[in-house]
PDB file of C-alpha atoms and ligand atoms in Angstrom:
ATOM      1  CA  UNK A  21       0.000   0.000   0.000  1.00  0.00           C
ATOM      2  CA  UNK A  22       2.678   2.510   1.018  1.00  0.00           C
ATOM      3  CA  UNK A  23       4.910   1.199  -1.758  1.00  0.00           C
ATOM      4  CA  UNK A  24       2.163   2.126  -4.228  1.00  0.00           C
ATOM      5  CA  UNK A  25       1.988   5.655  -2.798  1.00  0.00           C
ATOM      6  CA  UNK A  26       5.764   6.034  -2.931  1.00  0.00           C
ATOM      7  CA  UNK A  27       5.810   4.997  -6.564  1.00  0.00           C
ATOM      8  CA  UNK A  28       3.011   7.426  -7.419  1.00  0.00           C
ATOM      9  CA  UNK A  29       4.756  10.328  -5.688  1.00  0.00           C
ATOM     10  CA  UNK A  30       8.044   9.579  -7.416  1.00  0.00           C
ATOM     11  CA  UNK A  31       6.362   9.419 -10.805  1.00  0.00           C
ATOM     12  CA  UNK A  32       4.604  12.737 -10.254  1.00  0.00           C
ATOM     13  CA  UNK A  33       8.004  14.392  -9.761  1.00  0.00           C
ATOM     14  CA  UNK A  34       8.830  17.934  -8.589  1.00  0.00           C
ATOM     15  CA  UNK A  35       9.681  16.818  -5.081  1.00  0.00           C
ATOM     16  CA  UNK A  36      11.170  19.217  -2.552  1.00  0.00           C
ATOM     17  CA  UNK A  37      14.962  19.312  -2.564  1.00  0.00           C
ATOM     18  CA  UNK A  38      15.198  20.504   1.043  1.00  0.00           C
ATOM     19  CA  UNK A  39      12.673  19.710   3.770  1.00  0.00           C
ATOM     20  CA  UNK A  40      12.792  21.336   7.197  1.00  0.00           C
ATOM     21  CA  UNK A  41      10.856  19.945  10.153  1.00  0.00           C
ATOM     22  CA  UNK A  42       9.785  21.442  13.470  1.00  0.00           C
ATOM     23  CA  UNK A  43       9.479  18.200  15.411  1.00  0.00           C
ATOM     24  CA  UNK A  44       6.922  19.246  18.012  1.00  0.00           C
ATOM     25  CA  UNK A  45       4.646  17.374  20.414  1.00  0.00           C
ATOM     26  CA  UNK A  46       6.938  14.945  22.247  1.00  0.00           C
ATOM     27  CA  UNK A  47       5.786  16.284  25.609  1.00  0.00           C
ATOM     28  CA  UNK A  48       2.087  16.027  24.759  1.00  0.00           C
ATOM     29  CA  UNK A  49       2.589  12.495  23.429  1.00  0.00           C
ATOM     30  CA  UNK A  50       4.109  11.483  26.766  1.00  0.00           C
ATOM     31  CA  UNK A  51       1.426  13.276  28.762  1.00  0.00           C
ATOM     32  CA  UNK A  52      -1.320  11.391  26.923  1.00  0.00           C
ATOM     33  CA  UNK A  53       0.324   8.202  28.155  1.00  0.00           C
ATOM     34  CA  UNK A  54       1.048   9.408  31.687  1.00  0.00           C
ATOM     35  CA  UNK A  55       4.751   9.137  30.989  1.00  0.00           C
ATOM     36  CA  UNK A  56       7.519  11.614  31.800  1.00  0.00           C
ATOM     37  CA  UNK A  57       8.290  14.089  28.992  1.00  0.00           C
ATOM     38  CA  UNK A  58      11.669  12.464  28.421  1.00  0.00           C
ATOM     39  CA  UNK A  59       9.890   9.289  27.238  1.00  0.00           C
ATOM     40  CA  UNK A  60       8.288  11.442  24.562  1.00  0.00           C
ATOM     41  CA  UNK A  61      11.721  12.578  23.419  1.00  0.00           C
ATOM     42  CA  UNK A  62      12.917   8.977  23.258  1.00  0.00           C
ATOM     43  CA  UNK A  63       9.920   8.048  21.138  1.00  0.00           C
ATOM     44  CA  UNK A  64      10.728  11.083  19.016  1.00  0.00           C
ATOM     45  CA  UNK A  65      14.086   9.589  18.094  1.00  0.00           C
ATOM     46  CA  UNK A  66      12.282   6.583  16.610  1.00  0.00           C
ATOM     47  CA  UNK A  67      10.213   8.941  14.461  1.00  0.00           C
ATOM     48  CA  UNK A  68      13.437  10.593  13.287  1.00  0.00           C
ATOM     49  CA  UNK A  69      14.783   7.216  12.158  1.00  0.00           C
ATOM     50  CA  UNK A  70      11.645   6.517  10.123  1.00  0.00           C
ATOM     51  CA  UNK A  71      11.541   9.942   8.513  1.00  0.00           C
ATOM     52  CA  UNK A  72      15.241   9.947   7.630  1.00  0.00           C
ATOM     53  CA  UNK A  73      14.911   6.526   6.041  1.00  0.00           C
ATOM     54  CA  UNK A  74      11.834   7.476   4.013  1.00  0.00           C
ATOM     55  CA  UNK A  75      13.331  10.804   2.938  1.00  0.00           C
ATOM     56  CA  UNK A  76      16.398   8.950   1.676  1.00  0.00           C
ATOM     57  CA  UNK A  77      14.254   6.457  -0.224  1.00  0.00           C
ATOM     58  CA  UNK A  78      12.311   9.271  -1.844  1.00  0.00           C
ATOM     59  CA  UNK A  79      15.478  10.980  -3.018  1.00  0.00           C
ATOM     60  CA  UNK A  80      15.196  14.059  -0.779  1.00  0.00           C
ATOM     61  CA  UNK A  81      18.631  15.691  -0.736  1.00  0.00           C
ATOM     62  CA  UNK A  82      18.474  17.803   2.435  1.00  0.00           C
ATOM     63  CA  UNK A  83      16.544  17.260   5.639  1.00  0.00           C
ATOM     64  CA  UNK A  84      16.857  19.844   8.431  1.00  0.00           C
ATOM     65  CA  UNK A  85      15.383  18.847  11.777  1.00  0.00           C
ATOM     66  CA  UNK A  86      14.779  21.344  14.579  1.00  0.00           C
ATOM     67  CA  UNK A  87      16.034  19.350  17.564  1.00  0.00           C
ATOM     68  CA  UNK A  88      16.809  22.006  20.182  1.00  0.00           C
ATOM     69  CA  UNK A  89      16.162  25.723  20.168  1.00  0.00           C
ATOM     70  CA  UNK A  90      18.109  28.351  22.062  1.00  0.00           C
ATOM     71  CA  UNK A  91      14.883  28.991  23.982  1.00  0.00           C
ATOM     72  CA  UNK A  92      14.676  25.315  25.033  1.00  0.00           C
ATOM     73  CA  UNK A  93      17.411  25.954  27.642  1.00  0.00           C
ATOM     74  CA  UNK A  94      14.627  27.487  29.718  1.00  0.00           C
ATOM     75  CA  UNK A  95      13.010  24.079  30.252  1.00  0.00           C
ATOM     76  CA  UNK A  96      13.455  22.180  33.537  1.00  0.00           C
ATOM     77  CA  UNK A  97      17.076  21.176  34.076  1.00  0.00           C
ATOM     78  CA  UNK A  98      16.326  17.429  34.039  1.00  0.00           C
ATOM     79  CA  UNK A  99      14.594  17.691  30.675  1.00  0.00           C
ATOM     80  CA  UNK A 100      17.456  19.674  29.147  1.00  0.00           C
ATOM     81  CA  UNK A 101      20.053  17.224  30.379  1.00  0.00           C
ATOM     82  CA  UNK A 102      17.982  14.246  29.167  1.00  0.00           C
ATOM     83  CA  UNK A 103      17.782  15.863  25.718  1.00  0.00           C
ATOM     84  CA  UNK A 104      21.554  16.459  25.637  1.00  0.00           C
ATOM     85  CA  UNK A 105      22.185  12.862  26.703  1.00  0.00           C
ATOM     86  CA  UNK A 106      19.833  11.601  24.014  1.00  0.00           C
ATOM     87  CA  UNK A 107      21.662  13.641  21.407  1.00  0.00           C
ATOM     88  CA  UNK A 108      25.025  12.287  22.364  1.00  0.00           C
ATOM     89  CA  UNK A 109      23.826   8.663  22.730  1.00  0.00           C
ATOM     90  CA  UNK A 110      21.989   8.769  19.411  1.00  0.00           C
ATOM     91  CA  UNK A 111      24.921  10.280  17.509  1.00  0.00           C
ATOM     92  CA  UNK A 112      27.119   7.482  18.829  1.00  0.00           C
ATOM     93  CA  UNK A 113      24.626   4.661  18.355  1.00  0.00           C
ATOM     94  CA  UNK A 114      23.544   5.655  14.839  1.00  0.00           C
ATOM     95  CA  UNK A 115      26.983   6.273  13.355  1.00  0.00           C
ATOM     96  CA  UNK A 116      27.233   2.864  11.698  1.00  0.00           C
ATOM     97  CA  UNK A 117      23.739   3.211  10.239  1.00  0.00           C
ATOM     98  CA  UNK A 118      24.630   6.674   8.899  1.00  0.00           C
ATOM     99  CA  UNK A 119      27.753   5.321   7.220  1.00  0.00           C
ATOM    100  CA  UNK A 120      25.850   2.321   5.774  1.00  0.00           C
ATOM    101  CA  UNK A 121      23.305   4.718   4.290  1.00  0.00           C
ATOM    102  CA  UNK A 122      25.882   7.138   2.872  1.00  0.00           C
ATOM    103  CA  UNK A 123      24.273   9.895   4.989  1.00  0.00           C
ATOM    104  CA  UNK A 124      26.072  13.151   5.637  1.00  0.00           C
ATOM    105  CA  UNK A 125      25.430  14.650   9.081  1.00  0.00           C
ATOM    106  CA  UNK A 126      25.568  18.406   9.612  1.00  0.00           C
ATOM    107  CA  UNK A 127      24.624  20.740  12.416  1.00  0.00           C
ATOM    108  CA  UNK A 128      23.154  24.229  12.292  1.00  0.00           C
ATOM    109  CA  UNK A 129      23.195  26.520  15.308  1.00  0.00           C
ATOM    110  CA  UNK A 130      25.488  27.644  18.095  1.00  0.00           C
ATOM    111  CA  UNK A 131      27.185  24.259  18.411  1.00  0.00           C
ATOM    112  CA  UNK A 132      29.995  25.617  20.585  1.00  0.00           C
ATOM    113  CA  UNK A 133      27.299  26.493  23.111  1.00  0.00           C
ATOM    114  CA  UNK A 134      26.459  22.811  23.687  1.00  0.00           C
ATOM    115  CA  UNK A 135      28.161  21.052  26.602  1.00  0.00           C
ATOM    116  CA  UNK A 136      31.545  19.804  25.386  1.00  0.00           C
ATOM    117  CA  UNK A 137      31.089  16.165  26.430  1.00  0.00           C
ATOM    118  CA  UNK A 138      27.687  16.040  24.774  1.00  0.00           C
ATOM    119  CA  UNK A 139      28.777  17.487  21.454  1.00  0.00           C
ATOM    120  CA  UNK A 140      31.794  15.203  21.138  1.00  0.00           C
ATOM    121  CA  UNK A 141      29.923  12.254  19.604  1.00  0.00           C
ATOM    122  CA  UNK A 142      28.109  14.705  17.347  1.00  0.00           C
ATOM    123  CA  UNK A 143      31.353  16.303  16.082  1.00  0.00           C
ATOM    124  CA  UNK A 144      32.812  12.859  15.491  1.00  0.00           C
ATOM    125  CA  UNK A 145      29.778  11.739  13.490  1.00  0.00           C
ATOM    126  CA  UNK A 146      29.854  14.970  11.455  1.00  0.00           C
ATOM    127  CA  UNK A 147      33.522  14.447  10.663  1.00  0.00           C
ATOM    128  CA  UNK A 148      33.156  10.729   9.908  1.00  0.00           C
ATOM    129  CA  UNK A 149      30.222  11.244   7.542  1.00  0.00           C
ATOM    130  CA  UNK A 150      31.563  14.393   5.852  1.00  0.00           C
ATOM    131  CA  UNK A 151      32.629  12.585   2.676  1.00  0.00           C
ATOM    132  CA  UNK A 152      29.341  10.723   2.256  1.00  0.00           C
ATOM    133  CA  UNK A 153      27.325  11.731  -0.777  1.00  0.00           C
ATOM    134  CA  UNK A 154      23.758  10.687   0.103  1.00  0.00           C
ATOM    135  CA  UNK A 155      21.075  12.605   1.982  1.00  0.00           C
ATOM    136  CA  UNK A 156      22.272  15.509   4.137  1.00  0.00           C
ATOM    137  CA  UNK A 157      20.784  15.299   7.617  1.00  0.00           C
ATOM    138  CA  UNK A 158      21.129  18.728   9.146  1.00  0.00           C
ATOM    139  CA  UNK A 159      20.331  18.997  12.859  1.00  0.00           C
ATOM    140  CA  UNK A 160      19.335  22.423  14.122  1.00  0.00           C
ATOM    141  CA  UNK A 161      20.777  22.468  17.630  1.00  0.00           C
ATOM    142  CA  UNK A 162      20.966  25.373  20.026  1.00  0.00           C
ATOM    143  CA  UNK A 163      19.441  27.196  17.090  1.00  0.00           C
ATOM    144  CA  UNK A 164      17.663  30.535  16.937  1.00  0.00           C
ATOM    145  CA  UNK A 165      16.863  32.249  13.652  1.00  0.00           C
ATOM    146  CA  UNK A 166      17.315  35.727  15.090  1.00  0.00           C
ATOM    147  CA  UNK A 167      20.680  34.852  16.643  1.00  0.00           C
ATOM    148  CA  UNK A 168      21.787  33.372  13.338  1.00  0.00           C
ATOM    149  CA  UNK A 169      20.943  36.609  11.530  1.00  0.00           C
ATOM    150  CA  UNK A 170      22.677  38.688  14.200  1.00  0.00           C
ATOM    151  CA  UNK A 171      25.783  36.543  14.043  1.00  0.00           C
ATOM    152  CA  UNK A 172      25.898  37.052  10.262  1.00  0.00           C
ATOM    153  CA  UNK A 173      25.509  40.814  10.744  1.00  0.00           C
ATOM    154  CA  UNK A 174      28.349  40.798  13.268  1.00  0.00           C
ATOM    155  CA  UNK A 175      30.690  38.935  10.903  1.00  0.00           C
ATOM    156  CA  UNK A 176      29.872  41.261   8.023  1.00  0.00           C
ATOM    157  CA  UNK A 177      30.314  44.381  10.169  1.00  0.00           C
ATOM    158  CA  UNK A 178      33.710  43.114  11.272  1.00  0.00           C
ATOM    159  CA  UNK A 179      34.807  42.559   7.663  1.00  0.00           C
ATOM    160  CA  UNK A 180      33.601  46.036   6.724  1.00  0.00           C
ATOM    161  CA  UNK A 181      35.427  47.589   9.663  1.00  0.00           C
ATOM    162  CA  UNK A 182      38.632  45.835   8.621  1.00  0.00           C
ATOM    163  CA  UNK A 183      38.196  47.316   5.155  1.00  0.00           C
ATOM    164  CA  UNK A 184      37.730  43.891   3.519  1.00  0.00           C
ATOM    165  CA  UNK A 185      34.276  44.676   2.244  1.00  0.00           C
ATOM    166  CA  UNK A 186      32.334  47.646   1.020  1.00  0.00           C
ATOM    167  CA  UNK A 187      28.710  47.962   2.233  1.00  0.00           C
ATOM    168  CA  UNK A 188      27.540  48.231  -1.386  1.00  0.00           C
ATOM    169  CA  UNK A 189      28.595  44.625  -1.884  1.00  0.00           C
ATOM    170  CA  UNK A 190      26.197  43.297   0.742  1.00  0.00           C
ATOM    171  CA  UNK A 191      23.523  41.429  -1.171  1.00  0.00           C
ATOM    172  CA  UNK A 192      21.412  38.344  -0.426  1.00  0.00           C
ATOM    173  CA  UNK A 193      23.989  35.920  -1.737  1.00  0.00           C
ATOM    174  CA  UNK A 194      26.839  37.300   0.322  1.00  0.00           C
ATOM    175  CA  UNK A 195      24.616  37.606   3.392  1.00  0.00           C
ATOM    176  CA  UNK A 196      23.616  33.936   3.080  1.00  0.00           C
ATOM    177  CA  UNK A 197      27.248  32.925   2.953  1.00  0.00           C
ATOM    178  CA  UNK A 198      27.506  34.197   6.555  1.00  0.00           C
ATOM    179  CA  UNK A 199      24.572  32.157   7.859  1.00  0.00           C
ATOM    180  CA  UNK A 200      24.922  28.788   9.624  1.00  0.00           C
ATOM    181  CA  UNK A 201      23.178  27.207   6.634  1.00  0.00           C
ATOM    182  CA  UNK A 202      25.838  28.347   4.178  1.00  0.00           C
ATOM    183  CA  UNK A 203      25.881  26.018   1.167  1.00  0.00           C
ATOM    184  CA  UNK A 204      22.398  24.619   1.783  1.00  0.00           C
ATOM    185  CA  UNK A 205      19.512  25.583  -0.501  1.00  0.00           C
ATOM    186  CA  UNK A 206      16.493  27.249   1.126  1.00  0.00           C
ATOM    187  CA  UNK A 207      13.897  24.737   2.338  1.00  0.00           C
ATOM    188  CA  UNK A 208      11.128  24.075  -0.174  1.00  0.00           C
ATOM    189  CA  UNK A 209       8.843  22.552   2.436  1.00  0.00           C
ATOM    190  CA  UNK A 210       8.535  23.134   6.182  1.00  0.00           C
ATOM    191  CA  UNK A 211       6.619  20.569   8.204  1.00  0.00           C
ATOM    192  CA  UNK A 212       5.427  21.312  11.730  1.00  0.00           C
ATOM    193  CA  UNK A 213       3.834  18.559  13.788  1.00  0.00           C
ATOM    194  CA  UNK A 214       1.316  18.796  16.639  1.00  0.00           C
ATOM    195  CA  UNK A 215      -0.740  21.633  15.242  1.00  0.00           C
ATOM    196  CA  UNK A 216       1.013  24.821  16.388  1.00  0.00           C
ATOM    197  CA  UNK A 217       0.868  27.441  13.652  1.00  0.00           C
ATOM    198  CA  UNK A 218       4.097  29.330  14.244  1.00  0.00           C
ATOM    199  CA  UNK A 219       7.731  29.336  13.191  1.00  0.00           C
ATOM    200  CA  UNK A 220       9.171  29.463  16.734  1.00  0.00           C
ATOM    201  CA  UNK A 221      12.299  31.297  15.539  1.00  0.00           C
ATOM    202  CA  UNK A 222      13.193  28.621  12.981  1.00  0.00           C
ATOM    203  CA  UNK A 223      14.961  29.470   9.692  1.00  0.00           C
ATOM    204  CA  UNK A 224      13.559  33.012   9.614  1.00  0.00           C
ATOM    205  CA  UNK A 225      15.680  34.132   6.673  1.00  0.00           C
ATOM    206  CA  UNK A 226      15.653  30.843   4.760  1.00  0.00           C
ATOM    207  CA  UNK A 227      11.902  30.191   4.943  1.00  0.00           C
ATOM    208  CA  UNK A 228      10.929  33.366   3.075  1.00  0.00           C
ATOM    209  CA  UNK A 229       9.211  31.374   0.296  1.00  0.00           C
ATOM    210  CA  UNK A 230       8.932  27.949   1.885  1.00  0.00           C
ATOM    211  CA  UNK A 231       5.668  26.023   1.622  1.00  0.00           C
ATOM    212  CA  UNK A 232       4.210  25.227   5.051  1.00  0.00           C
ATOM    213  CA  UNK A 233       2.636  21.932   6.055  1.00  0.00           C
ATOM    214  CA  UNK A 234       1.097  21.726   9.508  1.00  0.00           C
ATOM    215  CA  UNK A 235      -0.304  18.488  10.878  1.00  0.00           C
ATOM    216  CA  UNK A 236      -2.062  17.758  14.176  1.00  0.00           C
ATOM    217  CA  UNK A 237      -0.090  14.514  14.523  1.00  0.00           C
ATOM    218  CA  UNK A 238       2.348  14.570  17.427  1.00  0.00           C
ATOM    219  CA  UNK A 239       5.973  14.050  16.429  1.00  0.00           C
ATOM    220  CA  UNK A 240       6.422  10.539  17.940  1.00  0.00           C
ATOM    221  CA  UNK A 241       3.376   9.417  15.898  1.00  0.00           C
ATOM    222  CA  UNK A 242       4.700  10.954  12.687  1.00  0.00           C
ATOM    223  CA  UNK A 243       5.875   8.142  10.447  1.00  0.00           C
ATOM    224  CA  UNK A 244       6.340   7.038   6.883  1.00  0.00           C
ATOM    225  CA  UNK A 245       2.715   7.513   5.840  1.00  0.00           C
ATOM    226  CA  UNK A 246       2.516  11.039   7.267  1.00  0.00           C
ATOM    227  CA  UNK A 247       5.750  12.012   5.590  1.00  0.00           C
ATOM    228  CA  UNK A 248       4.476  10.764   2.229  1.00  0.00           C
ATOM    229  CA  UNK A 249       1.227  12.703   2.732  1.00  0.00           C
ATOM    230  CA  UNK A 250       3.254  15.871   3.248  1.00  0.00           C
ATOM    231  CA  UNK A 251       5.158  15.195   0.015  1.00  0.00           C
ATOM    232  CA  UNK A 252       1.933  14.588  -1.915  1.00  0.00           C
ATOM    233  CA  UNK A 253       0.443  17.786  -0.502  1.00  0.00           C
ATOM    234  CA  UNK A 254       3.545  19.725  -1.552  1.00  0.00           C
ATOM    235  CA  UNK A 255       3.240  18.362  -5.072  1.00  0.00           C
ATOM    236  CA  UNK A 256      -0.242  19.863  -5.318  1.00  0.00           C
ATOM    237  CA  UNK A 257       1.011  23.378  -4.500  1.00  0.00           C
ATOM    238  CA  UNK A 258       1.694  26.104  -6.989  1.00  0.00           C
ATOM    239  CA  UNK A 259       4.744  28.114  -6.021  1.00  0.00           C
ATOM    240  CA  UNK A 260       4.697  31.630  -7.358  1.00  0.00           C
ATOM    241  CA  UNK A 261       7.550  33.492  -5.626  1.00  0.00           C
ATOM    242  CA  UNK A 262       5.641  36.770  -5.990  1.00  0.00           C
ATOM    243  CA  UNK A 263       4.959  36.293  -9.692  1.00  0.00           C
ATOM    244  CA  UNK A 264       1.558  35.573 -11.286  1.00  0.00           C
TER     245      UNK A 264
HETATM  246  C1  IPE B 434       9.499  18.926  20.671  1.00  0.00           C
HETATM  247  O1  IPE B 434       8.530  18.471  21.541  1.00  0.00           O
HETATM  248  C2  IPE B 434      10.891  18.535  21.105  1.00  0.00           C
HETATM  249  C3  IPE B 434      11.735  19.652  21.559  1.00  0.00           C
HETATM  250  C4  IPE B 434      11.383  20.900  21.611  1.00  0.00           C
HETATM  251  C5  IPE B 434      13.067  19.290  21.985  1.00  0.00           C
HETATM  252  P1  IPE B 434       8.110  19.296  22.820  1.00  0.00           P
HETATM  253  O2  IPE B 434       8.968  18.863  23.952  1.00  0.00           O
HETATM  254  O3  IPE B 434       8.114  20.750  22.530  1.00  0.00           O
HETATM  255  O4  IPE B 434       6.627  18.768  23.032  1.00  0.00           O
HETATM  256  P2  IPE B 434       5.372  19.599  23.509  1.00  0.00           P
HETATM  257  O5  IPE B 434       5.238  20.778  22.599  1.00  0.00           O
HETATM  258  O6  IPE B 434       5.614  20.000  24.925  1.00  0.00           O
HETATM  259  O7  IPE B 434       4.235  18.647  23.353  1.00  0.00           O
HETATM  260  C1  IPE B 435      10.257  24.324  18.578  1.00  0.00           C
HETATM  261  O1  IPE B 435       9.345  23.717  19.451  1.00  0.00           O
HETATM  262  C2  IPE B 435      11.636  23.823  18.849  1.00  0.00           C
HETATM  263  C3  IPE B 435      11.913  22.440  18.490  1.00  0.00           C
HETATM  264  C4  IPE B 435      11.098  21.645  17.858  1.00  0.00           C
HETATM  265  C5  IPE B 435      13.209  21.963  18.862  1.00  0.00           C
HETATM  266  P1  IPE B 435       8.938  24.373  20.846  1.00  0.00           P
HETATM  267  O2  IPE B 435       7.964  23.450  21.461  1.00  0.00           O
HETATM  268  O3  IPE B 435      10.146  24.707  21.631  1.00  0.00           O
HETATM  269  O4  IPE B 435       8.250  25.731  20.372  1.00  0.00           O
HETATM  270  P2  IPE B 435       7.080  26.571  21.041  1.00  0.00           P
HETATM  271  O5  IPE B 435       7.449  26.754  22.468  1.00  0.00           O
HETATM  272  O6  IPE B 435       5.840  25.766  20.879  1.00  0.00           O
HETATM  273  O7  IPE B 435       7.021  27.838  20.256  1.00  0.00           O
HETATM  274 MG1   MG B 436       6.663  22.044  21.882  1.00  0.00          MG
END
């Protein structure tokens, strides 16, 4: 049944090149089951595995997942440390799988701001997979769209002050080359799970013309079928980029 749908979607063509996902609803999923929020995050990792696999099968080239926002530091200490532990454990545990699938891991955000011990496995996986040529899995970690823009502005101002750059040369292309997402195309499709209709400071610059797909499904329940539905919905859109 799903194989049929996959085939249909592939035949229809014009798939998104880059998909970004706000993986929301882990806490609510756990609450519904009377479980601690951290169990929701664990279940969320399983959903990540499914979505990464399906995206690869469908030939999606870039997948950016919002895993931890700069604002998420304000959550209870136990939840933050469980999330950091999960990140480090998963990066270590999934390395072989990433290599087997020719996946290239990247990170977007203030990575230096993550606890050193916790980002070690992540840095190793990024380095190890850097020559792979398959799907790019880009994790947005300690990420804030506004901070990203400010950090680009700071870098550009510094270059101008040092006389390396004239303000007249600042255009979109050069600005983008100072963002964390340098080298990545803008997302074509942004999926947000669990029904919230907001960007929550995600990819503010990059999502200028991105198609939005919002589903009520909570992230741990988001699987292969849901992902394919989002692709099919995207294929029915008409992108105009301000033209007629
Ligand atoms: C998303 O799920 C995961 C992270 C933000 C790390 P939430 O933890 O935000 O789940 P809800 O929104 O409370 O249900
Ligand atoms: C966005 O979800 C961040 C991640 C998915 C990592 P949040 O749950 O933190 O966002 P708000 O609080 O609903 O805006
Ligand atoms: Mg949330």
